[in-house]
C-alpha cells in the first residue's frame, strides 16, 4: 500500500522558515508528479505547489509564489517544501499528495499531514 | 480564478441518501474528483473522473455531472460517512488545481 509520511511541521514565528519533508514508499516515486496541499483552520483545502517527475518543472499557487520552494530527491523517495517568510495565513496542516497516472488530474494518495503554526 | 462552490453542510439520517453539490462555471466540461476528510486522518479519494471509484470505495459513493454542477451521492449513509467532502478540478486557465469550499456531512 502506498505510504506518504510528512514531517517537519511545528510552531514558528511570523517571518520564519521551515522545511517540510514527505517520505514516500510502496510505489515508484520517480514516475509521478507530486503536490503539497494545505488545510487551514476554518478554511478549505488549497493546492500549494507541485513538481514533475524529475524536478525540472514546479508550479505554485499565487499566494506562496516567491516564498515557498518545492523540491524532490528521487534517490531518497522524498518530497520537500521549503517555506520562508511565513505569515499567519500560512498556518495549516500541510499534506503531501501523489498525483494520479499521466493525463489524470486527481490525487490518489495522501499523507496524514504535518501541522505548521505561525505565531505573531 | 476558477471557483467551485459547495453547501457548507448537509445533514442526513442513517440509511438515507446524502447529496452534495459542487457548482462551477462549465464544471461539466472538466474532470471532477471528490475527497473525504476525517479529523486526524489522511484524505481519501472517493470518486475520480466524475463517476469512477477507486478500489476499496463502496458502491454507495457515486458521482455525476451536469453542465454547471457536479454531484456526489452517498446512499444508505452510515455513521462512518460523517466527514468533510471536497470536490476538485484542474483549471487549465490558471494551470492550478482548484478545490471546492467543502461540505460537512453530519449523520443524525
CSV table of C-alpha atoms in Angstrom, one decimal:
chain,number,residue,atom,x,y,z
A,1,UNK,CA,0.0,0.0,0.0
A,2,UNK,CA,1.3,3.5,-0.9
A,3,UNK,CA,2.6,5.4,2.1
A,4,UNK,CA,3.3,9.1,2.4
A,5,UNK,CA,4.6,10.3,5.7
A,6,UNK,CA,5.1,14.1,6.3
A,7,UNK,CA,7.3,15.6,8.9
A,8,UNK,CA,8.9,19.0,9.8
A,9,UNK,CA,5.9,21.0,10.9
A,10,UNK,CA,5.9,23.0,14.1
A,11,UNK,CA,5.4,26.4,15.8
A,12,UNK,CA,7.3,29.2,14.1
A,13,UNK,CA,7.3,32.9,14.4
A,14,UNK,CA,6.0,35.2,11.7
A,15,UNK,CA,8.7,35.7,9.1
A,16,UNK,CA,10.4,32.5,10.0
A,17,UNK,CA,11.1,29.4,7.9
A,18,UNK,CA,10.5,25.7,8.0
A,19,UNK,CA,11.3,22.7,5.7
A,20,UNK,CA,8.7,20.1,5.4
A,21,UNK,CA,9.5,16.6,4.2
A,22,UNK,CA,7.5,13.7,2.8
A,23,UNK,CA,8.8,10.2,2.8
A,24,UNK,CA,7.2,8.0,0.1
A,25,UNK,CA,7.1,4.3,-0.2
A,26,UNK,CA,5.5,1.3,-1.9
A,27,UNK,CA,5.4,2.9,-5.3
A,28,UNK,CA,7.9,4.1,-7.9
A,29,UNK,CA,8.3,7.7,-6.7
A,30,UNK,CA,10.2,8.9,-9.7
A,31,UNK,CA,7.2,8.0,-12.0
A,32,UNK,CA,4.8,10.5,-10.6
A,33,UNK,CA,4.2,14.2,-10.2
A,34,UNK,CA,3.8,15.2,-6.5
A,35,UNK,CA,1.9,18.0,-4.8
A,36,UNK,CA,1.6,19.8,-1.5
A,37,UNK,CA,-1.9,20.7,-0.4
A,38,UNK,CA,-2.9,22.6,2.8
A,39,UNK,CA,-5.9,22.8,5.1
A,40,UNK,CA,-6.1,26.0,7.1
A,41,UNK,CA,-8.3,26.3,10.2
A,42,UNK,CA,-11.8,27.4,9.2
A,43,UNK,CA,-10.9,27.3,5.5
A,44,UNK,CA,-10.9,24.6,2.9
A,45,UNK,CA,-8.3,22.7,1.1
A,46,UNK,CA,-5.9,24.7,-1.0
A,47,UNK,CA,-3.4,23.3,-3.5
A,48,UNK,CA,0.0,24.8,-2.8
A,49,UNK,CA,2.6,23.5,-5.3
A,50,UNK,CA,3.5,20.6,-7.5
A,51,UNK,CA,6.6,19.2,-9.2
A,52,UNK,CA,7.1,17.0,-12.1
A,53,UNK,CA,8.8,13.6,-12.2
A,54,UNK,CA,12.4,14.8,-12.5
A,55,UNK,CA,12.0,18.1,-10.6
A,56,UNK,CA,12.5,20.3,-13.7
A,57,UNK,CA,9.1,21.8,-13.6
A,58,UNK,CA,7.5,23.4,-10.5
A,59,UNK,CA,4.2,25.3,-10.1
A,60,UNK,CA,2.8,27.3,-7.2
A,61,UNK,CA,-0.4,29.0,-6.1
A,62,UNK,CA,-0.1,32.7,-6.3
A,63,UNK,CA,-0.2,33.3,-2.6
A,64,UNK,CA,3.1,31.4,-2.0
A,65,UNK,CA,5.0,32.2,-5.1
A,66,UNK,CA,8.4,33.5,-4.2
A,67,UNK,CA,8.2,32.3,-0.6
A,68,UNK,CA,7.8,28.5,-0.9
A,69,UNK,CA,10.0,26.1,-2.9
A,70,UNK,CA,9.0,22.6,-3.7
A,71,UNK,CA,11.7,20.0,-4.5
A,72,UNK,CA,12.3,16.3,-4.6
A,73,UNK,CA,15.1,13.7,-4.2
A,74,UNK,CA,14.1,10.6,-6.3
A,75,UNK,CA,17.1,8.7,-4.9
A,76,UNK,CA,15.7,9.1,-1.4
A,77,UNK,CA,12.0,8.8,-2.4
A,78,UNK,CA,11.4,12.2,-0.7
A,79,UNK,CA,9.4,15.4,-1.4
A,80,UNK,CA,10.2,18.7,0.3
A,81,UNK,CA,8.6,22.1,0.8
A,82,UNK,CA,10.8,25.0,1.9
A,83,UNK,CA,8.6,27.7,3.4
A,84,UNK,CA,10.0,31.1,4.1
A,85,UNK,CA,8.7,34.5,5.2
A,86,UNK,CA,5.9,32.7,7.0
A,87,UNK,CA,2.6,34.6,7.5
A,88,UNK,CA,-0.3,34.0,9.9
A,89,UNK,CA,-2.4,32.8,7.0
A,90,UNK,CA,0.1,30.0,6.3
A,91,UNK,CA,-1.0,28.3,9.5
A,92,UNK,CA,-2.4,24.9,8.2
A,93,UNK,CA,-2.0,21.2,8.0
A,94,UNK,CA,0.2,20.5,5.0
A,95,UNK,CA,-0.4,17.3,3.1
A,96,UNK,CA,1.9,15.5,0.7
A,97,UNK,CA,-0.2,14.1,-2.2
A,98,UNK,CA,0.6,11.8,-5.0
A,99,UNK,CA,-0.9,12.7,-8.3
A,100,UNK,CA,-2.6,10.1,-10.4
A,101,UNK,CA,-1.1,8.4,-13.5
A,102,UNK,CA,-0.3,10.5,-16.6
A,103,UNK,CA,-3.1,12.6,-18.1
A,104,UNK,CA,-5.1,12.4,-14.8
A,105,UNK,CA,-5.9,15.4,-12.7
A,106,UNK,CA,-6.5,13.9,-9.3
A,107,UNK,CA,-4.6,13.0,-6.1
A,108,UNK,CA,-4.9,9.2,-5.5
A,109,UNK,CA,-2.9,9.0,-2.2
A,110,UNK,CA,-2.3,11.5,0.6
A,111,UNK,CA,-0.3,11.6,3.8
A,112,UNK,CA,-1.8,12.4,7.2
A,113,UNK,CA,-0.3,15.8,7.2
A,114,UNK,CA,2.0,17.9,9.3
A,115,UNK,CA,0.9,21.0,11.2
A,116,UNK,CA,2.5,24.4,10.7
A,117,UNK,CA,1.5,27.1,13.2
A,118,UNK,CA,2.7,30.6,12.7
A,119,UNK,CA,2.7,32.8,15.8
A,120,UNK,CA,2.9,36.5,15.9
B,1,UNK,CA,-9.6,32.4,-10.8
B,2,UNK,CA,-11.9,29.4,-11.1
B,3,UNK,CA,-14.3,28.9,-8.2
B,4,UNK,CA,-16.1,25.7,-7.0
B,5,UNK,CA,-19.0,26.3,-4.6
B,6,UNK,CA,-20.4,23.7,-2.2
B,7,UNK,CA,-23.0,23.9,0.5
B,8,UNK,CA,-21.3,24.3,4.0
B,9,UNK,CA,-23.3,21.4,5.5
B,10,UNK,CA,-25.6,18.5,4.7
B,11,UNK,CA,-27.4,16.5,7.4
B,12,UNK,CA,-28.8,13.1,6.8
B,13,UNK,CA,-30.3,10.3,8.9
B,14,UNK,CA,-28.6,6.8,8.8
B,15,UNK,CA,-29.8,4.8,5.9
B,16,UNK,CA,-30.9,7.8,3.9
B,17,UNK,CA,-29.2,9.5,0.9
B,18,UNK,CA,-26.8,12.4,1.1
B,19,UNK,CA,-26.4,14.6,-2.0
B,20,UNK,CA,-23.5,17.1,-2.1
B,21,UNK,CA,-23.4,19.6,-4.9
B,22,UNK,CA,-20.4,21.3,-6.4
B,23,UNK,CA,-21.1,24.3,-8.6
B,24,UNK,CA,-18.7,25.9,-11.1
B,25,UNK,CA,-18.8,27.5,-14.5
B,26,UNK,CA,-18.9,24.8,-17.1
B,27,UNK,CA,-17.7,22.3,-14.5
B,28,UNK,CA,-19.3,19.6,-16.6
B,29,UNK,CA,-16.6,20.1,-19.2
B,30,UNK,CA,-13.9,19.3,-16.6
B,31,UNK,CA,-13.0,16.1,-14.8
B,32,UNK,CA,-14.3,16.3,-11.2
B,33,UNK,CA,-12.9,14.4,-8.3
B,34,UNK,CA,-14.1,14.0,-4.7
B,35,UNK,CA,-12.3,13.6,-1.4
B,36,UNK,CA,-13.3,12.6,2.1
B,37,UNK,CA,-11.6,14.2,5.1
B,38,UNK,CA,-11.8,13.0,8.6
B,39,UNK,CA,-10.0,14.6,11.5
B,40,UNK,CA,-6.5,13.3,12.0
B,41,UNK,CA,-6.6,11.0,9.0
B,42,UNK,CA,-5.2,11.2,5.5
B,43,UNK,CA,-7.8,12.5,2.9
B,44,UNK,CA,-9.3,9.7,0.8
B,45,UNK,CA,-10.2,9.9,-2.9
B,46,UNK,CA,-13.8,8.6,-3.2
B,47,UNK,CA,-14.7,9.4,-6.8
B,48,UNK,CA,-12.4,10.4,-9.7
B,49,UNK,CA,-13.1,11.5,-13.3
B,50,UNK,CA,-16.7,12.4,-12.5
B,51,UNK,CA,-18.0,9.0,-11.6
B,52,UNK,CA,-15.2,6.4,-11.2
B,53,UNK,CA,-14.5,4.8,-7.8
B,54,UNK,CA,-11.0,3.8,-6.6
B,55,UNK,CA,-10.7,0.2,-5.4
B,56,UNK,CA,-12.0,-0.2,-1.9
B,57,UNK,CA,-14.6,2.6,-2.1
B,58,UNK,CA,-18.1,1.2,-1.6
B,59,UNK,CA,-20.6,1.4,-4.4
B,60,UNK,CA,-22.7,3.7,-2.1
B,61,UNK,CA,-20.5,6.5,-3.3
B,62,UNK,CA,-21.3,7.8,-6.8
B,63,UNK,CA,-20.6,10.9,-8.8
B,64,UNK,CA,-22.3,12.7,-11.7
B,65,UNK,CA,-22.1,15.9,-13.5
B,66,UNK,CA,-24.3,18.3,-15.5
B,67,UNK,CA,-23.1,21.5,-17.2
B,68,UNK,CA,-22.6,23.7,-14.1
B,69,UNK,CA,-22.9,21.2,-11.3
B,70,UNK,CA,-21.1,18.1,-10.1
B,71,UNK,CA,-22.8,15.9,-7.5
B,72,UNK,CA,-21.5,13.3,-5.0
B,73,UNK,CA,-24.3,11.0,-3.8
B,74,UNK,CA,-23.9,8.7,-0.8
B,75,UNK,CA,-26.6,6.2,-0.5
B,76,UNK,CA,-27.6,4.2,2.6
B,77,UNK,CA,-25.5,6.6,4.7
B,78,UNK,CA,-23.6,5.1,7.7
B,79,UNK,CA,-22.2,6.8,10.8
B,80,UNK,CA,-18.7,6.3,9.4
B,81,UNK,CA,-19.5,8.5,6.4
B,82,UNK,CA,-19.6,11.6,8.7
B,83,UNK,CA,-16.8,13.7,7.3
B,84,UNK,CA,-15.9,16.8,5.2
B,85,UNK,CA,-16.2,16.3,1.5
B,86,UNK,CA,-14.4,18.4,-1.2
B,87,UNK,CA,-14.7,18.4,-4.9
B,88,UNK,CA,-11.7,19.3,-7.1
B,89,UNK,CA,-10.8,20.0,-10.7
B,90,UNK,CA,-7.8,21.1,-12.8
B,91,UNK,CA,-8.2,24.6,-14.1
B,92,UNK,CA,-6.5,24.8,-17.4
B,93,UNK,CA,-6.9,28.6,-17.4
B,94,UNK,CA,-4.5,29.0,-14.5
B,95,UNK,CA,-2.7,25.7,-14.6
B,96,UNK,CA,-3.7,25.2,-11.0
B,97,UNK,CA,-5.6,22.6,-9.1
B,98,UNK,CA,-8.8,24.0,-7.5
B,99,UNK,CA,-10.8,22.6,-4.6
B,100,UNK,CA,-14.4,23.3,-3.7
B,101,UNK,CA,-15.3,25.1,-0.5
B,102,UNK,CA,-16.1,21.9,1.3
B,103,UNK,CA,-19.2,20.3,2.8
B,104,UNK,CA,-19.6,18.9,6.3
B,105,UNK,CA,-21.8,15.8,6.2
B,106,UNK,CA,-23.4,15.1,9.6
B,107,UNK,CA,-25.2,11.8,10.2
B,108,UNK,CA,-28.0,12.4,12.6
